[in-house]
PDB file of C-alpha atoms in Angstrom:
ATOM      1  CA  MET A   1       7.118  88.215 169.969  1.00 70.00           C
ATOM      2  CA  GLU A   2       6.546  89.894 173.324  1.00 75.00           C
ATOM      3  CA  HIS A   3       2.816  90.231 174.031  1.00 79.00           C
ATOM      4  CA  GLU A   4       3.124  93.732 175.425  1.00 81.00           C
ATOM      5  CA  ARG A   5       5.109  94.836 172.390  1.00 83.00           C
ATOM      6  CA  ILE A   6       2.449  93.364 170.082  1.00 84.00           C
ATOM      7  CA  ILE A   7      -0.316  95.344 171.829  1.00 83.00           C
ATOM      8  CA  GLU A   8       1.861  98.461 171.788  1.00 84.00           C
ATOM      9  CA  LEU A   9       2.345  98.231 168.024  1.00 85.00           C
ATOM     10  CA  ILE A  10      -1.315  97.474 167.292  1.00 85.00           C
ATOM     11  CA  ARG A  11      -2.298 100.474 169.420  1.00 86.00           C
ATOM     12  CA  PHE A  12      -0.692 102.750 166.795  1.00 84.00           C
ATOM     13  CA  ARG A  13      -3.719 102.098 164.557  1.00 83.00           C
ATOM     14  CA  ILE A  14      -6.390 100.697 166.902  1.00 83.00           C
ATOM     15  CA  SER A  15      -7.371 102.420 170.134  1.00 85.00           C
ATOM     16  CA  ASP A  16     -10.641 100.617 170.854  1.00 88.00           C
ATOM     17  CA  PRO A  17     -10.056  98.910 174.243  1.00 89.00           C
ATOM     18  CA  ASN A  18     -12.516  96.124 173.402  1.00 90.00           C
ATOM     19  CA  ILE A  19     -10.596  95.128 170.274  1.00 85.00           C
ATOM     20  CA  LEU A  20      -7.283  95.297 172.148  1.00 86.00           C
ATOM     21  CA  TRP A  21      -8.773  93.129 174.921  1.00 86.00           C
ATOM     22  CA  LEU A  22      -9.862  90.500 172.381  1.00 84.00           C
ATOM     23  CA  ILE A  23      -6.413  90.455 170.776  1.00 81.00           C
ATOM     24  CA  LYS A  24      -4.741  90.060 174.157  1.00 82.00           C
ATOM     25  CA  LYS A  25      -7.125  87.222 175.065  1.00 80.00           C
ATOM     26  CA  SER A  26      -6.270  85.416 171.822  1.00 78.00           C
ATOM     27  CA  LEU A  27      -2.567  85.772 172.599  1.00 77.00           C
ATOM     28  CA  THR A  28      -2.884  84.400 176.126  1.00 73.00           C
ATOM     29  CA  ALA A  29      -5.471  81.692 175.424  1.00 66.00           C
ATOM     30  CA  GLY A  30      -2.803  79.021 175.764  1.00 63.00           C
ATOM     31  CA  VAL A  31      -2.385  75.723 173.945  1.00 62.00           C
ATOM     32  CA  VAL A  32      -3.545  72.163 174.549  1.00 64.00           C
ATOM     33  CA  GLU A  33      -0.995  69.400 173.938  1.00 68.00           C
ATOM     34  CA  GLU A  34      -1.774  65.760 174.665  1.00 71.00           C
ATOM     35  CA  GLY A  35      -4.847  66.844 176.609  1.00 73.00           C
ATOM     36  CA  LYS A  36      -2.946  69.265 178.846  1.00 75.00           C
ATOM     37  CA  TRP A  37      -3.369  73.053 178.778  1.00 65.00           C
ATOM     38  CA  SER A  38      -0.371  75.337 179.097  1.00 67.00           C
ATOM     39  CA  ALA A  39      -0.187  79.120 179.134  1.00 65.00           C
ATOM     40  CA  THR A  40       1.480  81.175 176.419  1.00 69.00           C
ATOM     41  CA  THR A  41       3.615  84.116 177.490  1.00 65.00           C
ATOM     42  CA  LYS A  42       5.251  84.937 174.172  1.00 68.00           C
ATOM     43  CA  GLY A  43       4.435  84.726 170.491  1.00 64.00           C
ATOM     44  CA  SER A  44       1.210  83.843 168.703  1.00 65.00           C
ATOM     45  CA  GLU A  45       0.525  80.120 168.575  1.00 61.00           C
ATOM     46  CA  GLN A  46      -0.081  78.253 165.320  1.00 61.00           C
ATOM     47  CA  GLY A  47      -3.768  77.550 164.891  1.00 59.00           C
ATOM     48  CA  ASN A  48      -4.739  80.911 166.343  1.00 66.00           C
ATOM     49  CA  LEU A  49      -6.944  82.468 163.639  1.00 70.00           C
ATOM     50  CA  ALA A  50      -5.495  85.909 164.355  1.00 74.00           C
ATOM     51  CA  SER A  51      -1.886  84.680 164.262  1.00 79.00           C
ATOM     52  CA  PRO A  52      -1.053  85.498 160.592  1.00 81.00           C
ATOM     53  CA  THR A  53      -2.516  89.010 160.948  1.00 83.00           C
ATOM     54  CA  ILE A  54      -0.687  89.645 164.211  1.00 83.00           C
ATOM     55  CA  SER A  55       2.575  88.391 162.714  1.00 85.00           C
ATOM     56  CA  ASN A  56       2.137  90.638 159.669  1.00 87.00           C
ATOM     57  CA  ILE A  57       1.541  93.682 161.892  1.00 87.00           C
ATOM     58  CA  TYR A  58       4.597  92.864 163.996  1.00 88.00           C
ATOM     59  CA  MET A  59       6.781  92.333 160.920  1.00 91.00           C
ATOM     60  CA  HIS A  60       5.471  95.562 159.388  1.00 91.00           C
ATOM     61  CA  TYR A  61       7.074  97.558 162.180  1.00 91.00           C
ATOM     62  CA  ALA A  62      10.018  95.256 162.873  1.00 91.00           C
ATOM     63  CA  LEU A  63      11.101  94.830 159.240  1.00 94.00           C
ATOM     64  CA  ALA A  64       9.016  96.404 156.450  1.00 94.00           C
ATOM     65  CA  GLN A  65       9.065 100.014 157.649  1.00 94.00           C
ATOM     66  CA  TRP A  66      12.748  99.847 158.548  1.00 95.00           C
ATOM     67  CA  PHE A  67      13.593  98.342 155.164  1.00 95.00           C
ATOM     68  CA  ASP A  68      11.670 101.002 153.209  1.00 94.00           C
ATOM     69  CA  ILE A  69      12.630 104.048 155.252  1.00 93.00           C
ATOM     70  CA  VAL A  70      16.171 103.238 156.366  1.00 93.00           C
ATOM     71  CA  PHE A  71      17.964 100.302 154.744  1.00 94.00           C
ATOM     72  CA  LYS A  72      16.609 100.622 151.208  1.00 90.00           C
ATOM     73  CA  LYS A  73      17.977 104.147 150.831  1.00 89.00           C
ATOM     74  CA  GLN A  74      21.474 102.932 151.691  1.00 88.00           C
ATOM     75  CA  CYS A  75      21.491 100.368 148.859  1.00 89.00           C
ATOM     76  CA  LYS A  76      22.421 100.595 145.220  1.00 90.00           C
ATOM     77  CA  GLY A  77      20.782  98.643 142.437  1.00 89.00           C
ATOM     78  CA  GLU A  78      17.496  96.770 142.567  1.00 92.00           C
ATOM     79  CA  ARG A  79      16.196  95.605 145.946  1.00 93.00           C
ATOM     80  CA  GLY A  80      12.929  94.246 147.241  1.00 94.00           C
ATOM     81  CA  LEU A  81      11.209  92.603 150.185  1.00 95.00           C
ATOM     82  CA  VAL A  82       8.266  90.181 150.412  1.00 95.00           C
ATOM     83  CA  ILE A  83       6.786  89.294 153.816  1.00 93.00           C
ATOM     84  CA  PHE A  84       4.076  86.879 154.892  1.00 90.00           C
ATOM     85  CA  ALA A  85       3.545  86.346 158.622  1.00 83.00           C
ATOM     86  CA  ASP A  86       7.003  85.439 159.968  1.00 85.00           C
ATOM     87  CA  ASP A  87       8.522  84.447 156.608  1.00 91.00           C
ATOM     88  CA  PHE A  88      10.235  86.844 154.239  1.00 94.00           C
ATOM     89  CA  VAL A  89      12.454  86.996 151.175  1.00 96.00           C
ATOM     90  CA  ALA A  90      14.744  89.942 150.515  1.00 96.00           C
ATOM     91  CA  THR A  91      16.223  90.440 147.036  1.00 95.00           C
ATOM     92  CA  PHE A  92      19.271  92.448 146.006  1.00 95.00           C
ATOM     93  CA  GLN A  93      21.072  93.061 142.746  1.00 93.00           C
ATOM     94  CA  TYR A  94      24.498  92.983 144.373  1.00 93.00           C
ATOM     95  CA  GLU A  95      25.915  90.327 146.682  1.00 93.00           C
ATOM     96  CA  ASP A  96      27.591  92.779 149.066  1.00 93.00           C
ATOM     97  CA  GLN A  97      24.222  94.473 149.688  1.00 94.00           C
ATOM     98  CA  ALA A  98      22.643  91.112 150.554  1.00 94.00           C
ATOM     99  CA  LYS A  99      25.442  90.292 153.010  1.00 95.00           C
ATOM    100  CA  ARG A 100      25.113  93.706 154.648  1.00 94.00           C
ATOM    101  CA  PHE A 101      21.355  93.216 154.967  1.00 95.00           C
ATOM    102  CA  LEU A 102      21.767  89.808 156.597  1.00 94.00           C
ATOM    103  CA  LYS A 103      23.846  91.335 159.378  1.00 94.00           C
ATOM    104  CA  ALA A 104      21.686  94.448 159.731  1.00 95.00           C
ATOM    105  CA  VAL A 105      18.386  92.544 159.915  1.00 94.00           C
ATOM    106  CA  ALA A 106      19.741  90.318 162.702  1.00 93.00           C
ATOM    107  CA  ASP A 107      20.556  93.440 164.721  1.00 94.00           C
ATOM    108  CA  ARG A 108      17.159  94.950 163.907  1.00 94.00           C
ATOM    109  CA  PHE A 109      15.329  91.829 165.073  1.00 92.00           C
ATOM    110  CA  THR A 110      17.165  91.877 168.389  1.00 91.00           C
ATOM    111  CA  VAL A 111      15.474  95.194 169.189  1.00 89.00           C
ATOM    112  CA  PHE A 112      12.081  93.507 168.762  1.00 88.00           C
ATOM    113  CA  GLY A 113      12.964  90.343 170.651  1.00 86.00           C
ATOM    114  CA  LEU A 114      13.227  88.244 167.472  1.00 86.00           C
ATOM    115  CA  GLU A 115      15.910  85.948 166.069  1.00 89.00           C
ATOM    116  CA  LEU A 116      16.564  84.643 162.595  1.00 90.00           C
ATOM    117  CA  GLU A 117      15.931  80.914 162.205  1.00 89.00           C
ATOM    118  CA  LEU A 118      19.451  79.970 161.157  1.00 87.00           C
ATOM    119  CA  SER A 119      18.423  76.638 159.610  1.00 87.00           C
ATOM    120  CA  LYS A 120      16.113  78.505 157.217  1.00 87.00           C
ATOM    121  CA  THR A 121      18.231  81.608 156.614  1.00 92.00           C
ATOM    122  CA  ARG A 122      20.696  81.662 153.716  1.00 92.00           C
ATOM    123  CA  LEU A 123      22.080  83.697 150.855  1.00 94.00           C
ATOM    124  CA  VAL A 124      21.148  82.350 147.419  1.00 94.00           C
ATOM    125  CA  GLU A 125      22.637  83.403 144.100  1.00 94.00           C
ATOM    126  CA  PHE A 126      19.531  83.698 141.987  1.00 94.00           C
ATOM    127  CA  GLY A 127      18.295  85.377 138.827  1.00 91.00           C
ATOM    128  CA  ARG A 128      18.962  85.625 135.107  1.00 90.00           C
ATOM    129  CA  PHE A 129      22.759  85.596 135.431  1.00 91.00           C
ATOM    130  CA  ALA A 130      23.032  82.964 138.165  1.00 91.00           C
ATOM    131  CA  GLU A 131      23.390  79.980 135.827  1.00 89.00           C
ATOM    132  CA  GLU A 132      26.032  81.702 133.684  1.00 90.00           C
ATOM    133  CA  ASN A 133      28.027  82.903 136.695  1.00 90.00           C
ATOM    134  CA  ARG A 134      27.975  79.539 138.432  1.00 91.00           C
ATOM    135  CA  LYS A 135      28.949  77.734 135.238  1.00 89.00           C
ATOM    136  CA  ALA A 136      31.953  80.045 134.844  1.00 90.00           C
ATOM    137  CA  ARG A 137      33.053  79.101 138.380  1.00 90.00           C
ATOM    138  CA  GLY A 138      32.609  75.406 137.686  1.00 88.00           C
ATOM    139  CA  GLN A 139      29.601  75.088 139.964  1.00 89.00           C
ATOM    140  CA  GLY A 140      26.290  73.342 139.401  1.00 87.00           C
ATOM    141  CA  LYS A 141      22.821  74.664 138.661  1.00 90.00           C
ATOM    142  CA  PRO A 142      21.519  77.731 140.521  1.00 93.00           C
ATOM    143  CA  GLU A 143      20.166  77.036 143.985  1.00 94.00           C
ATOM    144  CA  THR A 144      16.448  77.055 144.697  1.00 95.00           C
ATOM    145  CA  PHE A 145      14.507  78.397 147.669  1.00 95.00           C
ATOM    146  CA  ASP A 146      11.130  77.593 149.236  1.00 95.00           C
ATOM    147  CA  PHE A 147       8.590  80.259 150.117  1.00 95.00           C
ATOM    148  CA  LEU A 148       4.861  79.970 150.908  1.00 94.00           C
ATOM    149  CA  GLY A 149       4.712  76.326 149.869  1.00 95.00           C
ATOM    150  CA  PHE A 150       6.464  76.789 146.522  1.00 97.00           C
ATOM    151  CA  THR A 151       9.977  75.946 145.400  1.00 97.00           C
ATOM    152  CA  HIS A 152      11.294  78.861 143.319  1.00 97.00           C
ATOM    153  CA  TYR A 153      13.881  77.995 140.683  1.00 96.00           C
ATOM    154  CA  CYS A 154      15.683  79.596 137.750  1.00 95.00           C
ATOM    155  CA  SER A 155      14.444  78.535 134.333  1.00 94.00           C
ATOM    156  CA  LYS A 156      13.413  79.823 130.911  1.00 92.00           C
ATOM    157  CA  SER A 157      10.121  80.495 129.178  1.00 89.00           C
ATOM    158  CA  ASN A 158       9.038  77.616 126.949  1.00 86.00           C
ATOM    159  CA  LYS A 159       7.807  80.111 124.349  1.00 86.00           C
ATOM    160  CA  THR A 160      10.479  82.805 124.237  1.00 88.00           C
ATOM    161  CA  GLY A 161      13.483  81.032 125.769  1.00 88.00           C
ATOM    162  CA  ARG A 162      14.052  84.016 128.033  1.00 91.00           C
ATOM    163  CA  PHE A 163      14.881  83.740 131.705  1.00 92.00           C
ATOM    164  CA  ARG A 164      12.074  83.580 134.204  1.00 92.00           C
ATOM    165  CA  VAL A 165      11.493  82.372 137.736  1.00 94.00           C
ATOM    166  CA  LYS A 166       9.363  79.238 137.876  1.00 96.00           C
ATOM    167  CA  ARG A 167       7.590  77.667 140.821  1.00 96.00           C
ATOM    168  CA  LYS A 168       6.448  74.214 141.848  1.00 97.00           C
ATOM    169  CA  THR A 169       4.879  72.750 144.968  1.00 98.00           C
ATOM    170  CA  VAL A 170       7.488  72.032 147.638  1.00 97.00           C
ATOM    171  CA  ARG A 171       8.123  68.276 147.507  1.00 96.00           C
ATOM    172  CA  LYS A 172       7.771  67.822 151.265  1.00 96.00           C
ATOM    173  CA  LYS A 173       4.556  69.868 151.284  1.00 96.00           C
ATOM    174  CA  LEU A 174       3.078  67.774 148.471  1.00 97.00           C
ATOM    175  CA  ARG A 175       3.925  64.563 150.296  1.00 97.00           C
ATOM    176  CA  LEU A 176       2.312  65.791 153.525  1.00 97.00           C
ATOM    177  CA  LYS A 177      -0.824  66.915 151.651  1.00 97.00           C
ATOM    178  CA  LEU A 178      -1.153  63.449 150.124  1.00 97.00           C
ATOM    179  CA  ILE A 179      -0.661  61.764 153.504  1.00 97.00           C
ATOM    180  CA  GLU A 180      -3.421  63.956 154.966  1.00 97.00           C
ATOM    181  CA  LEU A 181      -5.739  63.205 152.045  1.00 97.00           C
ATOM    182  CA  ASN A 182      -5.076  59.478 152.319  1.00 97.00           C
ATOM    183  CA  LEU A 183      -6.000  59.550 156.025  1.00 97.00           C
ATOM    184  CA  TRP A 184      -9.156  61.551 155.280  1.00 97.00           C
ATOM    185  CA  LEU A 185     -10.261  59.035 152.612  1.00 97.00           C
ATOM    186  CA  LYS A 186      -9.629  56.163 154.999  1.00 96.00           C
ATOM    187  CA  GLN A 187     -11.750  57.777 157.714  1.00 96.00           C
ATOM    188  CA  ASN A 188     -14.574  58.859 155.386  1.00 96.00           C
ATOM    189  CA  ARG A 189     -14.824  55.982 152.913  1.00 94.00           C
ATOM    190  CA  HIS A 190     -18.111  54.921 154.526  1.00 93.00           C
ATOM    191  CA  LEU A 191     -19.926  58.081 153.339  1.00 94.00           C
ATOM    192  CA  ARG A 192     -22.540  57.923 150.610  1.00 95.00           C
ATOM    193  CA  LEU A 193     -20.821  58.233 147.250  1.00 95.00           C
ATOM    194  CA  LYS A 194     -22.550  61.537 146.518  1.00 96.00           C
ATOM    195  CA  ASP A 195     -21.315  63.053 149.795  1.00 97.00           C
ATOM    196  CA  LEU A 196     -17.860  61.495 149.564  1.00 97.00           C
ATOM    197  CA  PHE A 197     -17.219  62.879 146.085  1.00 97.00           C
ATOM    198  CA  ALA A 198     -18.639  66.298 146.990  1.00 97.00           C
ATOM    199  CA  SER A 199     -16.298  66.604 149.994  1.00 97.00           C
ATOM    200  CA  LEU A 200     -13.324  65.262 148.063  1.00 98.00           C
ATOM    201  CA  ASN A 201     -13.915  67.737 145.245  1.00 98.00           C
ATOM    202  CA  SER A 202     -13.970  70.597 147.755  1.00 97.00           C
ATOM    203  CA  LYS A 203     -10.543  69.510 148.958  1.00 97.00           C
ATOM    204  CA  LEU A 204      -9.223  69.147 145.409  1.00 98.00           C
ATOM    205  CA  LYS A 205     -10.526  72.563 144.387  1.00 97.00           C
ATOM    206  CA  GLY A 206      -8.981  74.168 147.460  1.00 97.00           C
ATOM    207  CA  HIS A 207      -5.620  72.619 146.609  1.00 97.00           C
ATOM    208  CA  PHE A 208      -5.819  73.677 142.956  1.00 97.00           C
ATOM    209  CA  GLN A 209      -6.846  77.221 143.828  1.00 97.00           C
ATOM    210  CA  TYR A 210      -3.779  77.712 146.005  1.00 97.00           C
ATOM    211  CA  TYR A 211      -1.171  75.755 144.062  1.00 97.00           C
ATOM    212  CA  GLY A 212      -2.617  76.379 140.589  1.00 97.00           C
ATOM    213  CA  ILE A 213      -0.150  79.028 139.464  1.00 96.00           C
ATOM    214  CA  THR A 214       1.927  79.467 136.317  1.00 95.00           C
ATOM    215  CA  ASP A 215       4.345  76.558 135.640  1.00 95.00           C
ATOM    216  CA  ASN A 216       2.968  74.395 138.465  1.00 97.00           C
ATOM    217  CA  PHE A 217       0.510  72.305 136.448  1.00 97.00           C
ATOM    218  CA  PRO A 218       2.656  69.123 136.695  1.00 97.00           C
ATOM    219  CA  SER A 219       2.535  69.253 140.518  1.00 97.00           C
ATOM    220  CA  ILE A 220      -1.226  69.755 140.774  1.00 97.00           C
ATOM    221  CA  GLY A 221      -1.692  67.091 138.092  1.00 97.00           C
ATOM    222  CA  LYS A 222       0.343  64.692 140.221  1.00 97.00           C
ATOM    223  CA  TYR A 223      -1.826  65.535 143.223  1.00 98.00           C
ATOM    224  CA  LEU A 224      -4.975  64.585 141.298  1.00 98.00           C
ATOM    225  CA  TYR A 225      -3.359  61.402 139.968  1.00 98.00           C
ATOM    226  CA  GLN A 226      -2.384  60.224 143.447  1.00 98.00           C
ATOM    227  CA  ALA A 227      -5.757  61.276 144.894  1.00 98.00           C
ATOM    228  CA  THR A 228      -7.531  59.179 142.256  1.00 97.00           C
ATOM    229  CA  ARG A 229      -5.451  56.104 143.055  1.00 97.00           C
ATOM    230  CA  MET A 230      -6.067  56.514 146.784  1.00 97.00           C
ATOM    231  CA  LEU A 231      -9.801  56.913 146.185  1.00 97.00           C
ATOM    232  CA  PHE A 232      -9.824  53.667 144.193  1.00 96.00           C
ATOM    233  CA  LYS A 233      -8.001  51.889 147.020  1.00 96.00           C
ATOM    234  CA  TRP A 234     -10.320  53.050 149.814  1.00 96.00           C
ATOM    235  CA  LEU A 235     -13.526  52.510 147.850  1.00 95.00           C
ATOM    236  CA  ASN A 236     -12.447  48.896 147.545  1.00 94.00           C
ATOM    237  CA  ARG A 237     -12.070  48.710 151.320  1.00 92.00           C
ATOM    238  CA  ARG A 238     -15.584  49.777 152.180  1.00 88.00           C
ATOM    239  CA  SER A 239     -16.386  46.109 152.687  1.00 83.00           C
ATOM    240  CA  GLN A 240     -14.623  42.737 152.705  1.00 78.00           C
ATOM    241  CA  LYS A 241     -15.488  42.262 149.051  1.00 81.00           C
ATOM    242  CA  LYS A 242     -13.694  44.224 146.348  1.00 84.00           C
ATOM    243  CA  SER A 243     -16.240  46.617 144.849  1.00 83.00           C
ATOM    244  CA  TYR A 244     -14.518  48.097 141.816  1.00 90.00           C
ATOM    245  CA  THR A 245     -12.258  47.085 138.980  1.00 93.00           C
ATOM    246  CA  TRP A 246     -10.513  49.905 137.160  1.00 94.00           C
ATOM    247  CA  GLU A 247     -13.143  49.754 134.424  1.00 95.00           C
ATOM    248  CA  ARG A 248     -16.032  50.028 136.903  1.00 95.00           C
ATOM    249  CA  PHE A 249     -14.162  52.779 138.733  1.00 96.00           C
ATOM    250  CA  LYS A 250     -13.790  54.768 135.485  1.00 95.00           C
ATOM    251  CA  ASP A 251     -17.534  54.410 134.907  1.00 96.00           C
ATOM    252  CA  LEU A 252     -18.123  55.713 138.437  1.00 96.00           C
ATOM    253  CA  LEU A 253     -15.970  58.762 137.688  1.00 96.00           C
ATOM    254  CA  LYS A 254     -18.249  59.546 134.746  1.00 96.00           C
ATOM    255  CA  ILE A 255     -21.157  59.769 137.191  1.00 96.00           C
ATOM    256  CA  PHE A 256     -19.189  61.581 139.905  1.00 97.00           C
ATOM    257  CA  PRO A 257     -16.352  63.383 138.076  1.00 97.00           C
ATOM    258  CA  LEU A 258     -13.404  64.644 140.093  1.00 97.00           C
ATOM    259  CA  ALA A 259     -12.379  68.301 139.946  1.00 96.00           C
ATOM    260  CA  LYS A 260      -9.772  68.949 137.262  1.00 96.00           C
ATOM    261  CA  PRO A 261      -6.460  70.756 137.812  1.00 96.00           C
ATOM    262  CA  HIS A 262      -6.589  74.341 136.662  1.00 94.00           C
ATOM    263  CA  ILE A 263      -4.186  77.274 136.631  1.00 95.00           C
ATOM    264  CA  HIS A 264      -5.975  79.961 138.639  1.00 94.00           C
ATOM    265  CA  VAL A 265      -3.188  82.542 138.772  1.00 93.00           C
ATOM    266  CA  ASN A 266      -1.233  83.563 135.681  1.00 91.00           C
ATOM    267  CA  ILE A 267       1.776  85.290 137.176  1.00 88.00           C
ATOM    268  CA  TYR A 268       3.089  86.642 133.888  1.00 82.00           C
ATOM    269  CA  GLY A 269      -0.258  87.753 132.515  1.00 70.00           C
TER     270      GLY A 269
END
């Protein structure tokens, strides 16, 4: 994203020079890598608190408006678009419309100095007829796609047997979250038990609140299971002597219970 173009687009809605100055300062603040500062001349760096908002504004003009006003009217059948920051998913009822969009959006992005990330851009046959169509062609199960930390896949309702999209935590994302939690427990195992459990529960609740959506209970349950095992390991490394057996550890959890997995968002009501 060109910095001048970002300011130009934001100026459509915000004319206050002080706000525009702050935005420009956040864009040009630079980054520190391995103790060395370097300037930023393009884009909005990860870690910048304003970055998601800036990206959403840029994508609103670069993609969302164009899709709604221009491209959408040229399509037949169902079509939709979901954008968050610099990630998006476009859906179409017909394959030829999806292929036409893929070419058109690449041209549209060029105007705004953007490029599609080819390693993350693909056409996926998805939906209620995907399994049947692929089976008829002698192909395997419908493909999946990742978006906002969730793997979306074709499945059926356990109650009605009807088709529905289900979601689970991206495997790589879950693994990274557990690695981060393991490191945090290692570094903070010396805390008083009351403080350690309070901080750990805040992390667990944060994870459950984001990933606790319909059909994803197994993934958040796995996160709690692994977190519990890691907690047991690091509590036993607070000193040279092993402090807890599993029985004593279970008694400790009765005094300081861990947050339980909970579905916070019911997508299908």
